[in-house]
Amino acid sequence: MDRTVLVIEDNEQNRYLVTFLLERHGLRVVSEPDGPRGIDTARSLRPDLILLDIQLPVMNGYEVARELRKLPDVADVPIVAVTSYAMAGDRESALDAGCSGYIEKPIDPDTFVDDVCAFLPASGQEKAPS
Ligand code: MN
């Protein structure tokens, strides 16, 4: 079964690049442009991993991560924050908000997929029944 990554990212070019790179690697990608829609989709989709931009409209990524962690079905899903290289404080705040780790922006297309996959549960591992 294909593993699914939910990408919550407001920038269309970043969304396109991330989707392209992950799909090329055989992952299924669903993307949403803001936190409220991302949370709704996380709830219904139960993705294997969530890639979360920090600078988002409506709710910032920290707020989104905190809300995601309150959802029983999403509580164990790895959340990888995408943080600006310039904003060192983002990383600590992302982890404090419940993210599993972070990847720095701008994304390096040569290492991005490996960096993301390091947070994916091992292939073939089934989700625990809830
Ligand atoms: Mn953004």
PDB file of N, CA and C in Angstrom, residues 52-91:
ATOM      1  N   LEU A  52       5.039  19.986   7.465  1.00  0.00           N
ATOM      2  CA  LEU A  52       4.330  21.181   7.935  1.00  0.00           C
ATOM      3  C   LEU A  52       5.191  22.432   7.799  1.00  0.00           C
ATOM      4  N   ASP A  53       4.765  23.325   6.926  1.00  0.00           N
ATOM      5  CA  ASP A  53       5.389  24.645   6.831  1.00  0.00           C
ATOM      6  C   ASP A  53       5.097  25.405   8.122  1.00  0.00           C
ATOM      7  N   ILE A  54       6.022  26.236   8.549  1.00  0.00           N
ATOM      8  CA  ILE A  54       5.803  27.013   9.772  1.00  0.00           C
ATOM      9  C   ILE A  54       5.144  28.357   9.471  1.00  0.00           C
ATOM     10  N   GLN A  55       5.575  28.997   8.416  1.00  0.00           N
ATOM     11  CA  GLN A  55       4.985  30.298   8.075  1.00  0.00           C
ATOM     12  C   GLN A  55       3.777  30.067   7.183  1.00  0.00           C
ATOM     13  N   LEU A  56       2.613  30.085   7.824  1.00  0.00           N
ATOM     14  CA  LEU A  56       1.344  29.799   7.143  1.00  0.00           C
ATOM     15  C   LEU A  56       0.345  30.898   7.481  1.00  0.00           C
ATOM     16  N   PRO A  57      -0.621  31.139   6.584  1.00  0.00           N
ATOM     17  CA  PRO A  57      -1.703  32.072   6.914  1.00  0.00           C
ATOM     18  C   PRO A  57      -2.692  31.416   7.875  1.00  0.00           C
ATOM     19  N   VAL A  58      -3.529  32.195   8.483  1.00  0.00           N
ATOM     20  CA  VAL A  58      -4.611  31.757   9.374  1.00  0.00           C
ATOM     21  C   VAL A  58      -4.064  31.247  10.702  1.00  0.00           C
ATOM     22  N   MET A  59      -3.328  30.154  10.675  1.00  0.00           N
ATOM     23  CA  MET A  59      -2.670  29.614  11.875  1.00  0.00           C
ATOM     24  C   MET A  59      -1.221  29.344  11.491  1.00  0.00           C
ATOM     25  N   ASN A  60      -0.273  29.660  12.378  1.00  0.00           N
ATOM     26  CA  ASN A  60       1.108  29.303  12.031  1.00  0.00           C
ATOM     27  C   ASN A  60       1.343  27.813  12.303  1.00  0.00           C
ATOM     28  N   GLY A  61       2.489  27.345  11.869  1.00  0.00           N
ATOM     29  CA  GLY A  61       2.764  25.917  11.945  1.00  0.00           C
ATOM     30  C   GLY A  61       2.805  25.383  13.371  1.00  0.00           C
ATOM     31  N   TYR A  62       3.217  26.208  14.313  1.00  0.00           N
ATOM     32  CA  TYR A  62       3.237  25.736  15.707  1.00  0.00           C
ATOM     33  C   TYR A  62       1.820  25.451  16.193  1.00  0.00           C
ATOM     34  N   GLU A  63       0.926  26.373  15.877  1.00  0.00           N
ATOM     35  CA  GLU A  63      -0.473  26.194  16.276  1.00  0.00           C
ATOM     36  C   GLU A  63      -1.058  24.946  15.609  1.00  0.00           C
ATOM     37  N   VAL A  64      -0.708  24.764  14.347  1.00  0.00           N
ATOM     38  CA  VAL A  64      -1.212  23.602  13.614  1.00  0.00           C
ATOM     39  C   VAL A  64      -0.700  22.317  14.266  1.00  0.00           C
ATOM     40  N   ALA A  65       0.591  22.284  14.602  1.00  0.00           N
ATOM     41  CA  ALA A  65       1.176  21.085  15.218  1.00  0.00           C
ATOM     42  C   ALA A  65       0.484  20.774  16.539  1.00  0.00           C
ATOM     43  N   ARG A  66       0.221  21.810  17.334  1.00  0.00           N
ATOM     44  CA  ARG A  66      -0.435  21.569  18.634  1.00  0.00           C
ATOM     45  C   ARG A  66      -1.830  20.981  18.438  1.00  0.00           C
ATOM     46  N   GLU A  67      -2.562  21.511  17.451  1.00  0.00           N
ATOM     47  CA  GLU A  67      -3.909  20.983  17.183  1.00  0.00           C
ATOM     48  C   GLU A  67      -3.842  19.543  16.667  1.00  0.00           C
ATOM     49  N   LEU A  68      -2.882  19.280  15.794  1.00  0.00           N
ATOM     50  CA  LEU A  68      -2.746  17.917  15.253  1.00  0.00           C
ATOM     51  C   LEU A  68      -2.464  16.926  16.379  1.00  0.00           C
ATOM     52  N   ARG A  69      -1.656  17.324  17.334  1.00  0.00           N
ATOM     53  CA  ARG A  69      -1.296  16.413  18.427  1.00  0.00           C
ATOM     54  C   ARG A  69      -2.462  16.119  19.359  1.00  0.00           C
ATOM     55  N   LYS A  70      -3.509  16.945  19.280  1.00  0.00           N
ATOM     56  CA  LYS A  70      -4.700  16.685  20.101  1.00  0.00           C
ATOM     57  C   LYS A  70      -5.616  15.640  19.463  1.00  0.00           C
ATOM     58  N   LEU A  71      -5.407  15.346  18.180  1.00  0.00           N
ATOM     59  CA  LEU A  71      -6.279  14.400  17.477  1.00  0.00           C
ATOM     60  C   LEU A  71      -5.796  12.981  17.758  1.00  0.00           C
ATOM     61  N   PRO A  72      -6.651  12.135  18.342  1.00  0.00           N
ATOM     62  CA  PRO A  72      -6.197  10.790  18.700  1.00  0.00           C
ATOM     63  C   PRO A  72      -5.612  10.023  17.519  1.00  0.00           C
ATOM     64  N   ASP A  73      -6.243  10.166  16.333  1.00  0.00           N
ATOM     65  CA  ASP A  73      -5.774   9.398  15.179  1.00  0.00           C
ATOM     66  C   ASP A  73      -4.465   9.933  14.608  1.00  0.00           C
ATOM     67  N   VAL A  74      -4.093  11.108  14.977  1.00  0.00           N
ATOM     68  CA  VAL A  74      -2.923  11.758  14.381  1.00  0.00           C
ATOM     69  C   VAL A  74      -1.787  11.868  15.393  1.00  0.00           C
ATOM     70  N   ALA A  75      -2.083  11.559  16.633  1.00  0.00           N
ATOM     71  CA  ALA A  75      -1.116  11.811  17.705  1.00  0.00           C
ATOM     72  C   ALA A  75       0.232  11.144  17.459  1.00  0.00           C
ATOM     73  N   ASP A  76       0.228   9.982  16.816  1.00  0.00           N
ATOM     74  CA  ASP A  76       1.470   9.239  16.613  1.00  0.00           C
ATOM     75  C   ASP A  76       2.088   9.449  15.228  1.00  0.00           C
ATOM     76  N   VAL A  77       1.465  10.266  14.404  1.00  0.00           N
ATOM     77  CA  VAL A  77       1.982  10.480  13.048  1.00  0.00           C
ATOM     78  C   VAL A  77       3.177  11.441  13.114  1.00  0.00           C
ATOM     79  N   PRO A  78       4.299  11.072  12.479  1.00  0.00           N
ATOM     80  CA  PRO A  78       5.427  12.005  12.479  1.00  0.00           C
ATOM     81  C   PRO A  78       5.053  13.321  11.791  1.00  0.00           C
ATOM     82  N   ILE A  79       5.410  14.416  12.435  1.00  0.00           N
ATOM     83  CA  ILE A  79       5.224  15.739  11.838  1.00  0.00           C
ATOM     84  C   ILE A  79       6.607  16.339  11.641  1.00  0.00           C
ATOM     85  N   VAL A  80       6.938  16.661  10.396  1.00  0.00           N
ATOM     86  CA  VAL A  80       8.232  17.269  10.091  1.00  0.00           C
ATOM     87  C   VAL A  80       7.999  18.732   9.725  1.00  0.00           C
ATOM     88  N   ALA A  81       8.534  19.628  10.530  1.00  0.00           N
ATOM     89  CA  ALA A  81       8.405  21.062  10.274  1.00  0.00           C
ATOM     90  C   ALA A  81       9.377  21.477   9.179  1.00  0.00           C
ATOM     91  N   VAL A  82       8.940  22.415   8.371  1.00  0.00           N
ATOM     92  CA  VAL A  82       9.834  23.010   7.384  1.00  0.00           C
ATOM     93  C   VAL A  82      10.103  24.436   7.840  1.00  0.00           C
ATOM     94  N   THR A  83      11.320  24.658   8.289  1.00  0.00           N
ATOM     95  CA  THR A  83      11.657  25.919   8.942  1.00  0.00           C
ATOM     96  C   THR A  83      12.662  26.709   8.114  1.00  0.00           C
ATOM     97  N   SER A  84      12.605  28.028   8.252  1.00  0.00           N
ATOM     98  CA  SER A  84      13.561  28.877   7.550  1.00  0.00           C
ATOM     99  C   SER A  84      14.947  28.704   8.140  1.00  0.00           C
ATOM    100  N   TYR A  85      15.915  28.622   7.274  1.00  0.00           N
ATOM    101  CA  TYR A  85      17.294  28.497   7.718  1.00  0.00           C
ATOM    102  C   TYR A  85      17.674  29.658   8.637  1.00  0.00           C
ATOM    103  N   ALA A  86      17.145  30.818   8.319  1.00  0.00           N
ATOM    104  CA  ALA A  86      17.524  32.022   9.061  1.00  0.00           C
ATOM    105  C   ALA A  86      16.935  32.066  10.464  1.00  0.00           C
ATOM    106  N   MET A  87      15.865  31.301  10.673  1.00  0.00           N
ATOM    107  CA  MET A  87      15.147  31.424  11.942  1.00  0.00           C
ATOM    108  C   MET A  87      15.495  30.268  12.871  1.00  0.00           C
ATOM    109  N   ALA A  88      16.627  30.391  13.562  1.00  0.00           N
ATOM    110  CA  ALA A  88      17.101  29.295  14.409  1.00  0.00           C
ATOM    111  C   ALA A  88      16.089  28.954  15.495  1.00  0.00           C
ATOM    112  N   GLY A  89      15.372  29.941  16.018  1.00  0.00           N
ATOM    113  CA  GLY A  89      14.398  29.699  17.075  1.00  0.00           C
ATOM    114  C   GLY A  89      13.235  28.841  16.634  1.00  0.00           C
ATOM    115  N   ASP A  90      12.980  28.809  15.325  1.00  0.00           N
ATOM    116  CA  ASP A  90      11.889  28.001  14.790  1.00  0.00           C
ATOM    117  C   ASP A  90      12.037  26.538  15.151  1.00  0.00           C
ATOM    118  N   ARG A  91      13.282  26.067  15.174  1.00  0.00           N
ATOM    119  CA  ARG A  91      13.481  24.620  15.355  1.00  0.00           C
ATOM    120  C   ARG A  91      13.048  24.183  16.740  1.00  0.00           C
TER     121      ARG A  91
END
